[in-house]
């Protein structure tokens, strides 16, 4: 058996028990490699449970900078007896199986084509530590120490990470360093090191930052000027609100008075959280909520009201495995249709699709501008994969002096000057009416907001023509939105081709890699990354320019494809589904295989002849 | 035209308040509720209270849910911004609006269906959060707008116009408000303007969550079988002319009774309502006593009216959240955006 040999290009997966404290040790492993200048992309794979069930942490190390999941595992750190068989089976031939050898296992539990590295972790820790919790926690650090020897990760880098983490907590720092060296010493003395997969210092990280999408979206809300946040806890979105709280505490406390320039309410449910956002938006504050699919379901009546009554609302939807509470801690892009058409009646909503934390930041800030400009709900459609995993991405940027786009708000002065105010009147031809905020002027500009139809001056009306004027204006506004939203990113193949691929959101890094692999295989595909709904004209043009367009998405029902077919009136036969929906993030392998299969299918298909056709 | 505006004519000698407005300036569109509906009397009391308090109409934001009662904000304070939200969810929208702009006066109008059934949760949480507002429930014991189903405040054993007997216990919103921490709790009767107007004034001036449960008879609910004036009877006998819904107008029910007095009020459906006005000796600053006192009278079949509880030092959600004195909706880039330099530092900390 030939062991896998690779420098700076491999996948390590940690298999742990939820609640055992492994998360921070595994993160330490990933960060140390990153600090050595080698890009990593880690993913937490965890059950909907606090303690006891299996949990995994998969780290892809890729000097080439591929951040999507690759598929396949080169080294398994198998710390969970419960999932042993499946974990062992997942290894690539020639891969490495690292395990706690304190308790002997029968030979049948191993594979002959993988390289087994046993280390009596429990025994070592029991000998050194007497406290049961310490035995458990330091076991994780001890295996990181051993791995640092096996994979040649510089111990100084890990120690520096410790010193940053435990600044001011000298005792904790010392005991962690001790545990690290306990692992290193054992590995040096008893294990054959280094192994075939190794880390070597490089300079491929550049000025990239390492952050999760939820924190980034929260920061985008701070920079975008959100002052009211109302939320209700739901995985995987809760950390958006929690991070917003943290950043506001840091940036939004008036230094002179100690008063907060923000208000955060943990509402009693999602209906109340969106209700508060609607009220705040109506009253001129920038407001947002963060939720996930089941929360969106509860919010839909209000979303319809906000659409029809034309109130700015920002919703960050961190999507997860659906429907309802299907796979609450697994990722999917399965709320595309539910959000695009959320609520009763004829509604259409603006959706933004960030590809990574960098864009979570940008799109969250942009959503607040768009919501004000368009006076409508705007969804930022992230997912668990971007939201809860730390990603290496471009640093955040903010143009000094950037102004918020507050949209068309008529002031007291304009009203005083006698400017005609019709709340639902299209004066500029873009479908967007002017609004006034409560309290603006003693005698002019007040109006009544409601979900029922009204005339252009906001007076209650059930006349058909008034209704039609109103809803057609809303459509006109939606067309205006197509020019204002982030535009798609086009990436042409190196050679002219009839094949195209459309993708969006967290599929991005896997797609980047898949496109390169396909090119290497001689298959050329033009790619367009969708960044928003409504679709700008360039999307229809892209589809028209290709014979076959793959639509890659992470849901069962090809929801984006349905949206394209429906909104652009495309012949469905031209859009080929590439669907990944098992709850894990899509891999480059999956995309490449699906596209190659399709490309080769006509050639490989068995000859077929219509039985009616006789020679 | 599906609304009726009031003619803008004003008599030049109409009395003006300190801020220069006549009572007419506090009116809204012409009500489209049934003639004699208690809700219209409540609108009149709100108009009177705002005029007497010298409130500038545009400094009030009036929000409601869905129902006949929730339509009423269109019929008063025409120069204020109004918001008819969704059924049962006015409290959350008002909370958000209040957070955005703390300097306006917030008036929440709701029905018993709106607040005690679908919106019970939002009602409860707005009370416990101490959102500064005057929250008025126009309580008629039925769903008016959807035509006479029981609401959650209907008495056990009462009969709907369809003859169904209500087997559920009623929700007592006043009791709930007291328990949940509302800092101004009152009950009144739509026809008792002498009592209602001061209560509304007190609620509008209160520093925290103020709640008034106003019993407000529904004309359309006057529908017991055998009555020749009932909704069904009139429709039956109206068939030849048209099949549209028809509700006979009624005299507005008004009462006048002094502190400590008890009156029996006959409602449109013939039922008797026994109202007792609070005694002048009653101490409304003791929450526990208020709850016990209310329950004692309830056990006697009396509905206690008046100001049941007030915390004169009440604070609100803004105090709890320590929000800036300057309204959040007035803050600009300089106050809100940490800027490019801070972002660079943040980037550095993420490497
Ligand atoms: C989600 C939802 N469910 C049901 C309705 C229908 N609906 C409209 S008004 C109403 C009841 C109103 O009753 P109440 O609040 O007591 O007010 P009233 O009309 O008696 O003044 C109902 C059930 C609705 N508008 N929205
Ligand atoms: S149905 Fe009842 S509540 Fe509605 S307007 Fe008529 S009387 Fe008032």
Short mmCIF file of N, CA, C and O in Angstrom, two decimals, chain A residues 35 207-210 222-223 225 227 251-252 258-262 264-268 271-272 275-276 279-280 282-285 301-302 311 361 395-398 400 403-404 406 436-439 441-442 445-450 459-462, chain B residues 1-3 21 58-59 61-63 73-74 78-87 89 92-93 95-101 104 106 121-122 125 129 321-325 328-329 331-333 335-343 346-347 350-351:
data_model
loop_
_atom_site.label_atom_id
_atom_site.label_comp_id
_atom_site.label_asym_id
_atom_site.label_seq_id
_atom_site.Cartn_x
_atom_site.Cartn_y
_atom_site.Cartn_z
N UNK A 35 -1.58 30.28 9.51
CA UNK A 35 -0.50 31.18 9.91
C UNK A 35 0.82 30.82 9.25
O UNK A 35 1.74 31.63 9.21
N UNK A 207 -3.26 38.99 2.17
CA UNK A 207 -3.92 39.82 3.19
C UNK A 207 -5.31 39.27 3.53
O UNK A 207 -6.15 39.97 4.09
N UNK A 208 -5.54 38.03 3.15
CA UNK A 208 -6.86 37.42 3.40
C UNK A 208 -7.21 37.41 4.88
O UNK A 208 -6.34 37.40 5.75
N UNK A 209 -8.50 37.46 5.15
CA UNK A 209 -8.95 37.38 6.54
C UNK A 209 -9.71 36.07 6.73
O UNK A 209 -10.18 35.47 5.76
N UNK A 210 -9.81 35.65 7.98
CA UNK A 210 -10.40 34.36 8.31
C UNK A 210 -11.57 34.64 9.23
O UNK A 210 -11.38 35.01 10.39
N UNK A 222 -23.73 46.81 10.86
CA UNK A 222 -23.20 47.94 11.62
C UNK A 222 -22.74 49.03 10.65
O UNK A 222 -23.14 50.20 10.76
N UNK A 223 -21.95 48.64 9.66
CA UNK A 223 -21.43 49.63 8.70
C UNK A 223 -22.55 50.23 7.86
O UNK A 223 -22.51 51.40 7.49
N UNK A 225 -25.41 50.93 8.83
CA UNK A 225 -26.24 51.87 9.59
C UNK A 225 -27.51 51.30 10.20
O UNK A 225 -28.43 52.04 10.52
N UNK A 227 -29.91 50.32 12.95
CA UNK A 227 -29.98 50.72 14.36
C UNK A 227 -30.95 49.86 15.15
O UNK A 227 -30.92 49.87 16.38
N UNK A 251 -18.61 49.55 18.81
CA UNK A 251 -18.57 50.73 17.93
C UNK A 251 -19.69 51.74 18.12
O UNK A 251 -19.64 52.83 17.57
N UNK A 252 -20.74 51.37 18.82
CA UNK A 252 -21.92 52.22 18.76
C UNK A 252 -22.35 52.79 20.11
O UNK A 252 -23.50 53.12 20.31
N UNK A 258 -22.44 57.48 27.09
CA UNK A 258 -22.54 56.05 27.39
C UNK A 258 -23.82 55.43 26.85
O UNK A 258 -24.13 54.27 27.14
N UNK A 259 -24.56 56.20 26.07
CA UNK A 259 -25.83 55.68 25.53
C UNK A 259 -25.61 54.91 24.23
O UNK A 259 -24.67 55.16 23.49
N UNK A 260 -26.52 53.98 24.00
CA UNK A 260 -26.39 53.11 22.83
C UNK A 260 -27.03 53.72 21.58
O UNK A 260 -28.16 54.19 21.64
N UNK A 261 -26.31 53.64 20.50
CA UNK A 261 -26.88 54.11 19.23
C UNK A 261 -27.45 52.92 18.47
O UNK A 261 -27.21 52.73 17.28
N UNK A 262 -28.12 52.08 19.19
CA UNK A 262 -28.74 50.90 18.58
C UNK A 262 -29.75 50.35 19.57
O UNK A 262 -29.71 50.68 20.76
N UNK A 264 -31.47 46.43 20.31
CA UNK A 264 -31.58 45.03 19.90
C UNK A 264 -32.63 44.37 20.79
O UNK A 264 -32.55 44.47 22.01
N UNK A 265 -33.59 43.74 20.17
CA UNK A 265 -34.62 43.05 20.97
C UNK A 265 -34.66 41.59 20.57
O UNK A 265 -34.79 41.25 19.39
N UNK A 266 -34.53 40.74 21.56
CA UNK A 266 -34.79 39.31 21.30
C UNK A 266 -36.30 39.15 21.45
O UNK A 266 -36.84 39.18 22.55
N UNK A 267 -36.95 38.99 20.32
CA UNK A 267 -38.41 38.98 20.32
C UNK A 267 -38.95 37.65 20.83
O UNK A 267 -38.19 36.72 21.07
N UNK A 268 -40.27 37.58 20.98
CA UNK A 268 -40.88 36.35 21.48
C UNK A 268 -41.01 35.29 20.39
O UNK A 268 -41.23 34.12 20.68
N UNK A 271 -42.50 36.16 14.25
CA UNK A 271 -43.55 37.09 13.79
C UNK A 271 -43.30 38.45 14.44
O UNK A 271 -43.36 39.49 13.78
N UNK A 272 -43.00 38.41 15.72
CA UNK A 272 -42.74 39.68 16.41
C UNK A 272 -41.45 40.31 15.92
O UNK A 272 -41.36 41.53 15.78
N UNK A 275 -42.17 41.96 12.76
CA UNK A 275 -43.09 43.07 13.04
C UNK A 275 -42.33 44.29 13.54
O UNK A 275 -42.59 45.42 13.12
N UNK A 276 -41.38 44.06 14.41
CA UNK A 276 -40.58 45.19 14.93
C UNK A 276 -39.76 45.83 13.82
O UNK A 276 -39.62 47.06 13.75
N UNK A 279 -42.07 47.95 11.81
CA UNK A 279 -42.39 49.20 12.50
C UNK A 279 -41.23 50.19 12.46
O UNK A 279 -41.41 51.38 12.20
N UNK A 280 -40.03 49.66 12.67
CA UNK A 280 -38.86 50.54 12.67
C UNK A 280 -38.60 51.08 11.27
O UNK A 280 -38.27 52.26 11.10
N UNK A 282 -40.80 51.50 8.91
CA UNK A 282 -41.87 52.48 8.62
C UNK A 282 -41.50 53.83 9.22
O UNK A 282 -41.77 54.88 8.65
N UNK A 283 -40.87 53.79 10.36
CA UNK A 283 -40.57 55.01 11.10
C UNK A 283 -39.16 55.54 10.81
O UNK A 283 -38.64 56.37 11.54
N UNK A 284 -38.53 55.03 9.75
CA UNK A 284 -37.30 55.65 9.27
C UNK A 284 -36.00 55.17 9.86
O UNK A 284 -34.96 55.75 9.59
N UNK A 285 -36.02 54.08 10.66
CA UNK A 285 -34.75 53.53 11.12
C UNK A 285 -34.37 52.39 10.19
O UNK A 285 -35.23 51.75 9.60
N UNK A 301 -46.57 36.65 6.43
CA UNK A 301 -47.68 37.60 6.34
C UNK A 301 -47.14 39.03 6.40
O UNK A 301 -47.54 39.90 5.62
N UNK A 302 -46.22 39.23 7.32
CA UNK A 302 -45.63 40.57 7.45
C UNK A 302 -44.80 40.95 6.22
O UNK A 302 -44.75 42.12 5.83
N UNK A 311 -42.45 49.11 2.70
CA UNK A 311 -41.67 49.44 3.90
C UNK A 311 -40.31 48.76 3.80
O UNK A 311 -40.24 47.57 3.49
N UNK A 361 -20.67 40.64 4.28
CA UNK A 361 -20.49 42.02 4.76
C UNK A 361 -21.05 43.01 3.75
O UNK A 361 -21.88 43.86 4.06
N UNK A 395 -10.21 40.82 2.44
CA UNK A 395 -10.51 41.67 3.60
C UNK A 395 -11.73 42.55 3.31
O UNK A 395 -12.07 42.82 2.17
N UNK A 396 -12.37 42.99 4.39
CA UNK A 396 -13.51 43.90 4.24
C UNK A 396 -13.01 45.25 3.75
O UNK A 396 -11.95 45.70 4.17
N UNK A 397 -13.81 45.89 2.91
CA UNK A 397 -13.44 47.26 2.51
C UNK A 397 -14.63 48.19 2.69
O UNK A 397 -15.78 47.79 2.51
N UNK A 398 -14.33 49.39 3.05
CA UNK A 398 -15.36 50.43 3.18
C UNK A 398 -14.78 51.72 2.66
O UNK A 398 -13.73 52.16 3.13
N UNK A 400 -14.13 55.32 2.44
CA UNK A 400 -14.27 56.43 3.38
C UNK A 400 -15.26 57.44 2.78
O UNK A 400 -15.20 57.74 1.60
N UNK A 403 -21.88 57.22 1.64
CA UNK A 403 -23.13 57.70 2.23
C UNK A 403 -24.18 56.61 2.17
O UNK A 403 -24.20 55.81 1.23
N UNK A 404 -25.05 56.60 3.17
CA UNK A 404 -26.18 55.67 3.11
C UNK A 404 -27.17 56.19 2.06
O UNK A 404 -27.37 57.39 1.96
N UNK A 406 -30.67 56.69 1.58
CA UNK A 406 -31.90 56.68 2.37
C UNK A 406 -33.15 56.66 1.49
O UNK A 406 -34.27 56.64 1.99
N UNK A 436 -43.07 59.83 3.50
CA UNK A 436 -42.75 60.77 4.57
C UNK A 436 -42.66 59.95 5.84
O UNK A 436 -43.25 58.88 5.93
N UNK A 437 -41.93 60.46 6.80
CA UNK A 437 -41.85 59.75 8.07
C UNK A 437 -42.82 60.39 9.07
O UNK A 437 -43.07 61.59 9.00
N UNK A 438 -43.36 59.58 9.96
CA UNK A 438 -44.27 60.12 10.98
C UNK A 438 -43.63 61.31 11.70
O UNK A 438 -42.43 61.30 11.99
N UNK A 439 -44.45 62.30 11.95
CA UNK A 439 -43.97 63.46 12.72
C UNK A 439 -43.29 64.53 11.89
O UNK A 439 -42.76 65.48 12.44
N UNK A 441 -44.40 66.86 9.47
CA UNK A 441 -44.98 68.18 9.23
C UNK A 441 -46.36 68.26 9.87
O UNK A 441 -47.12 67.30 9.83
N UNK A 442 -46.70 69.41 10.48
CA UNK A 442 -47.97 69.51 11.20
C UNK A 442 -49.21 69.29 10.33
O UNK A 442 -50.20 68.75 10.80
N UNK A 445 -48.44 65.83 4.43
CA UNK A 445 -47.61 64.63 4.26
C UNK A 445 -48.00 63.43 5.11
O UNK A 445 -47.40 62.38 4.99
N UNK A 446 -49.00 63.57 5.99
CA UNK A 446 -49.36 62.38 6.76
C UNK A 446 -50.20 61.47 5.88
O UNK A 446 -50.86 61.92 4.94
N UNK A 447 -50.15 60.20 6.14
CA UNK A 447 -50.93 59.26 5.35
C UNK A 447 -51.17 58.03 6.19
O UNK A 447 -50.56 57.86 7.26
N UNK A 448 -52.04 57.17 5.71
CA UNK A 448 -52.39 55.96 6.44
C UNK A 448 -51.80 54.77 5.71
O UNK A 448 -52.03 54.58 4.53
N UNK A 449 -51.01 53.99 6.43
CA UNK A 449 -50.38 52.80 5.84
C UNK A 449 -51.26 51.59 6.11
O UNK A 449 -51.72 51.41 7.24
N UNK A 450 -51.49 50.80 5.09
CA UNK A 450 -52.33 49.62 5.32
C UNK A 450 -52.04 48.58 4.24
O UNK A 450 -51.41 48.87 3.23
N UNK A 459 -55.34 56.89 -0.11
CA UNK A 459 -56.69 56.84 0.43
C UNK A 459 -57.29 55.47 0.12
O UNK A 459 -57.16 54.97 -1.01
N UNK A 460 -57.91 54.90 1.14
CA UNK A 460 -58.49 53.56 1.01
C UNK A 460 -59.34 53.47 -0.26
O UNK A 460 -60.15 54.34 -0.54
N UNK A 461 -59.13 52.38 -1.00
CA UNK A 461 -59.90 52.24 -2.23
C UNK A 461 -60.03 50.77 -2.56
O UNK A 461 -59.11 49.99 -2.35
N UNK A 462 -61.18 50.39 -3.06
CA UNK A 462 -61.32 49.03 -3.58
C UNK A 462 -61.62 49.07 -5.06
O UNK A 462 -62.13 48.10 -5.63
N UNK B 1 -65.19 55.90 -5.15
CA UNK B 1 -64.66 56.40 -3.87
C UNK B 1 -64.99 55.40 -2.76
O UNK B 1 -66.14 55.06 -2.56
N UNK B 2 -63.98 54.89 -2.09
CA UNK B 2 -64.26 53.90 -1.06
C UNK B 2 -63.88 54.41 0.33
O UNK B 2 -63.60 53.67 1.23
N UNK B 3 -63.85 55.71 0.44
CA UNK B 3 -63.67 56.29 1.78
C UNK B 3 -64.46 57.59 1.77
O UNK B 3 -64.81 58.12 0.70
N UNK B 21 -54.99 74.45 17.82
CA UNK B 21 -55.86 73.56 17.04
C UNK B 21 -57.27 73.54 17.60
O UNK B 21 -57.48 73.64 18.81
N UNK B 58 -49.66 65.75 14.62
CA UNK B 58 -48.64 65.04 13.83
C UNK B 58 -47.55 64.41 14.71
O UNK B 58 -46.71 63.68 14.23
N UNK B 59 -47.58 64.70 16.00
CA UNK B 59 -46.60 64.07 16.90
C UNK B 59 -47.11 62.74 17.44
O UNK B 59 -46.45 62.11 18.27
N UNK B 61 -48.26 58.84 16.57
CA UNK B 61 -48.29 57.76 15.58
C UNK B 61 -49.33 56.78 16.08
O UNK B 61 -49.28 56.33 17.23
N UNK B 62 -50.31 56.48 15.24
CA UNK B 62 -51.41 55.60 15.66
C UNK B 62 -51.31 54.30 14.90
O UNK B 62 -51.27 54.28 13.67
N UNK B 63 -51.25 53.23 15.64
CA UNK B 63 -51.08 51.92 15.00
C UNK B 63 -52.19 50.98 15.45
O UNK B 63 -52.66 51.07 16.59
N UNK B 73 -58.44 54.13 13.77
CA UNK B 73 -57.44 55.21 13.68
C UNK B 73 -57.58 56.06 12.41
O UNK B 73 -57.05 57.18 12.35
N UNK B 74 -58.30 55.54 11.42
CA UNK B 74 -58.54 56.36 10.23
C UNK B 74 -59.58 57.45 10.53
O UNK B 74 -59.73 58.39 9.77
N UNK B 78 -56.52 62.89 11.79
CA UNK B 78 -56.23 62.79 10.35
C UNK B 78 -54.86 63.32 9.97
O UNK B 78 -54.33 62.96 8.92
N UNK B 79 -54.26 64.15 10.79
CA UNK B 79 -52.94 64.69 10.45
C UNK B 79 -51.80 63.85 11.03
O UNK B 79 -50.64 64.22 10.93
N UNK B 80 -52.16 62.70 11.62
CA UNK B 80 -51.11 61.81 12.14
C UNK B 80 -50.85 60.69 11.15
O UNK B 80 -51.74 60.31 10.40
N UNK B 81 -49.66 60.15 11.20
CA UNK B 81 -49.38 58.94 10.42
C UNK B 81 -50.07 57.76 11.11
O UNK B 81 -50.00 57.64 12.33
N UNK B 82 -50.72 56.94 10.30
CA UNK B 82 -51.39 55.78 10.85
C UNK B 82 -50.90 54.51 10.20
O UNK B 82 -50.33 54.55 9.10
N UNK B 83 -51.07 53.42 10.88
CA UNK B 83 -50.61 52.14 10.32
C UNK B 83 -51.56 51.03 10.76
O UNK B 83 -51.63 50.69 11.93
N UNK B 84 -52.29 50.52 9.79
CA UNK B 84 -53.18 49.40 9.99
C UNK B 84 -52.35 48.15 9.65
O UNK B 84 -52.13 47.86 8.49
N UNK B 85 -51.82 47.45 10.65
CA UNK B 85 -50.82 46.40 10.38
C UNK B 85 -51.48 45.08 10.00
O UNK B 85 -52.30 45.05 9.11
N UNK B 86 -51.12 44.00 10.64
CA UNK B 86 -51.80 42.73 10.37
C UNK B 86 -52.51 42.26 11.65
O UNK B 86 -52.27 42.79 12.73
N UNK B 87 -53.35 41.28 11.50
CA UNK B 87 -54.23 40.87 12.59
C UNK B 87 -53.45 40.40 13.83
O UNK B 87 -52.70 39.44 13.75
N UNK B 89 -51.02 41.81 15.42
CA UNK B 89 -49.57 42.07 15.52
C UNK B 89 -49.21 43.54 15.65
O UNK B 89 -48.06 43.91 15.41
N UNK B 92 -45.99 44.47 18.03
CA UNK B 92 -44.59 44.38 17.58
C UNK B 92 -44.25 45.53 16.65
O UNK B 92 -43.16 46.10 16.72
N UNK B 93 -45.19 45.90 15.79
CA UNK B 93 -44.91 47.00 14.86
C UNK B 93 -44.75 48.29 15.64
O UNK B 93 -43.83 49.09 15.39
N UNK B 95 -43.76 48.51 18.69
CA UNK B 95 -42.48 48.42 19.41
C UNK B 95 -41.34 48.89 18.50
O UNK B 95 -40.49 49.70 18.89
N UNK B 96 -41.33 48.38 17.26
CA UNK B 96 -40.27 48.77 16.32
C UNK B 96 -40.32 50.26 16.01
O UNK B 96 -39.29 50.94 15.98
N UNK B 97 -41.54 50.75 15.79
CA UNK B 97 -41.69 52.18 15.47
C UNK B 97 -41.18 53.03 16.63
O UNK B 97 -40.46 54.01 16.45
N UNK B 98 -41.54 52.61 17.83
CA UNK B 98 -41.13 53.34 19.01
C UNK B 98 -39.61 53.32 19.17
O UNK B 98 -38.99 54.33 19.51
N UNK B 99 -38.99 52.17 18.88
CA UNK B 99 -37.53 52.10 18.99
C UNK B 99 -36.88 53.06 18.00
O UNK B 99 -35.85 53.66 18.28
N UNK B 100 -37.49 53.18 16.83
CA UNK B 100 -36.91 54.03 15.78
C UNK B 100 -36.98 55.51 16.14
O UNK B 100 -36.10 56.29 15.79
N UNK B 101 -38.05 55.92 16.81
CA UNK B 101 -38.24 57.35 17.07
C UNK B 101 -38.91 57.54 18.42
O UNK B 101 -40.14 57.53 18.51
N UNK B 104 -42.01 60.49 19.56
CA UNK B 104 -43.42 60.62 19.21
C UNK B 104 -44.28 59.98 20.30
O UNK B 104 -43.79 59.23 21.14
N UNK B 106 -47.16 57.28 21.04
CA UNK B 106 -47.64 56.08 20.35
C UNK B 106 -48.98 55.64 20.91
O UNK B 106 -49.14 55.45 22.12
N UNK B 121 -50.06 36.79 22.45
CA UNK B 121 -48.61 36.76 22.72
C UNK B 121 -47.99 38.13 22.57
O UNK B 121 -47.22 38.59 23.42
N UNK B 122 -48.32 38.81 21.49
CA UNK B 122 -47.71 40.12 21.26
C UNK B 122 -48.18 41.13 22.30
O UNK B 122 -47.41 41.98 22.74
N UNK B 125 -46.17 40.43 25.47
CA UNK B 125 -44.76 40.82 25.42
C UNK B 125 -44.56 42.33 25.34
O UNK B 125 -43.58 42.85 25.84
N UNK B 129 -42.38 44.25 28.12
CA UNK B 129 -41.20 45.02 27.69
C UNK B 129 -41.27 46.47 28.11
O UNK B 129 -40.30 47.20 28.01
N UNK B 321 -32.95 49.63 27.50
CA UNK B 321 -31.93 49.37 26.49
C UNK B 321 -30.85 50.45 26.46
O UNK B 321 -29.91 50.38 25.69
N UNK B 322 -31.04 51.47 27.28
CA UNK B 322 -30.08 52.58 27.34
C UNK B 322 -29.84 53.19 25.96
O UNK B 322 -28.71 53.45 25.56
N UNK B 323 -30.92 53.40 25.22
CA UNK B 323 -30.76 53.96 23.86
C UNK B 323 -30.55 55.46 23.93
O UNK B 323 -30.97 56.13 24.88
N UNK B 324 -29.93 55.96 22.90
CA UNK B 324 -29.55 57.37 22.89
C UNK B 324 -30.78 58.27 22.93
O UNK B 324 -31.84 57.91 22.44
N UNK B 325 -30.62 59.44 23.53
CA UNK B 325 -31.73 60.39 23.60
C UNK B 325 -32.12 60.85 22.21
O UNK B 325 -33.27 61.13 21.94
N UNK B 328 -33.18 57.13 17.12
CA UNK B 328 -32.31 56.30 16.26
C UNK B 328 -32.49 56.63 14.79
O UNK B 328 -31.55 56.54 14.01
N UNK B 329 -33.71 57.03 14.41
CA UNK B 329 -33.92 57.30 12.98
C UNK B 329 -33.31 58.62 12.55
O UNK B 329 -33.32 58.96 11.37
N UNK B 331 -30.10 59.40 13.43
CA UNK B 331 -28.64 59.28 13.46
C UNK B 331 -28.11 59.06 12.04
O UNK B 331 -28.74 58.39 11.24
N UNK B 332 -26.96 59.65 11.78
CA UNK B 332 -26.40 59.56 10.43
C UNK B 332 -25.11 58.77 10.38
O UNK B 332 -24.72 58.14 11.37
N UNK B 333 -24.47 58.82 9.23
CA UNK B 333 -23.25 58.06 9.00
C UNK B 333 -22.22 58.28 10.11
O UNK B 333 -21.60 57.33 10.59
N UNK B 335 -22.56 59.00 13.14
CA UNK B 335 -22.89 58.37 14.42
C UNK B 335 -22.89 56.85 14.33
O UNK B 335 -22.76 56.16 15.34
N UNK B 336 -23.07 56.34 13.13
CA UNK B 336 -23.35 54.91 13.01
C UNK B 336 -22.24 54.08 12.38
O UNK B 336 -22.05 52.91 12.71
N UNK B 337 -21.53 54.68 11.45
CA UNK B 337 -20.56 53.88 10.69
C UNK B 337 -19.17 54.04 11.28
O UNK B 337 -18.65 55.15 11.37
N UNK B 338 -18.55 52.96 11.72
CA UNK B 338 -17.24 53.07 12.38
C UNK B 338 -16.11 53.53 11.45
O UNK B 338 -15.05 53.90 11.92
N UNK B 339 -16.32 53.48 10.13
CA UNK B 339 -15.34 54.03 9.20
C UNK B 339 -14.27 53.05 8.75
O UNK B 339 -14.11 51.95 9.29
N UNK B 340 -13.53 53.48 7.73
CA UNK B 340 -12.57 52.60 7.06
C UNK B 340 -11.40 52.21 7.97
O UNK B 340 -10.93 51.07 7.94
N UNK B 341 -10.94 53.14 8.79
CA UNK B 341 -9.77 52.85 9.61
C UNK B 341 -10.09 51.73 10.61
O UNK B 341 -9.30 50.80 10.81
N UNK B 342 -11.26 51.82 11.22
CA UNK B 342 -11.66 50.78 12.18
C UNK B 342 -11.77 49.43 11.48
O UNK B 342 -11.45 48.38 12.06
N UNK B 343 -12.18 49.47 10.23
CA UNK B 343 -12.34 48.21 9.49
C UNK B 343 -10.98 47.58 9.20
O UNK B 343 -10.82 46.36 9.26
N UNK B 346 -9.91 45.87 12.21
CA UNK B 346 -10.68 44.64 12.36
C UNK B 346 -10.14 43.55 11.44
O UNK B 346 -9.99 42.39 11.84
N UNK B 347 -9.86 43.95 10.21
CA UNK B 347 -9.27 42.99 9.27
C UNK B 347 -8.00 42.38 9.86
O UNK B 347 -7.80 41.18 9.82
N UNK B 350 -8.33 39.64 12.23
CA UNK B 350 -8.89 38.40 11.70
C UNK B 350 -7.88 37.62 10.87
O UNK B 350 -8.25 36.82 10.01
N UNK B 351 -6.60 37.88 11.12
CA UNK B 351 -5.59 37.17 10.32
C UNK B 351 -4.83 36.18 11.18
O UNK B 351 -4.84 36.28 12.38
#
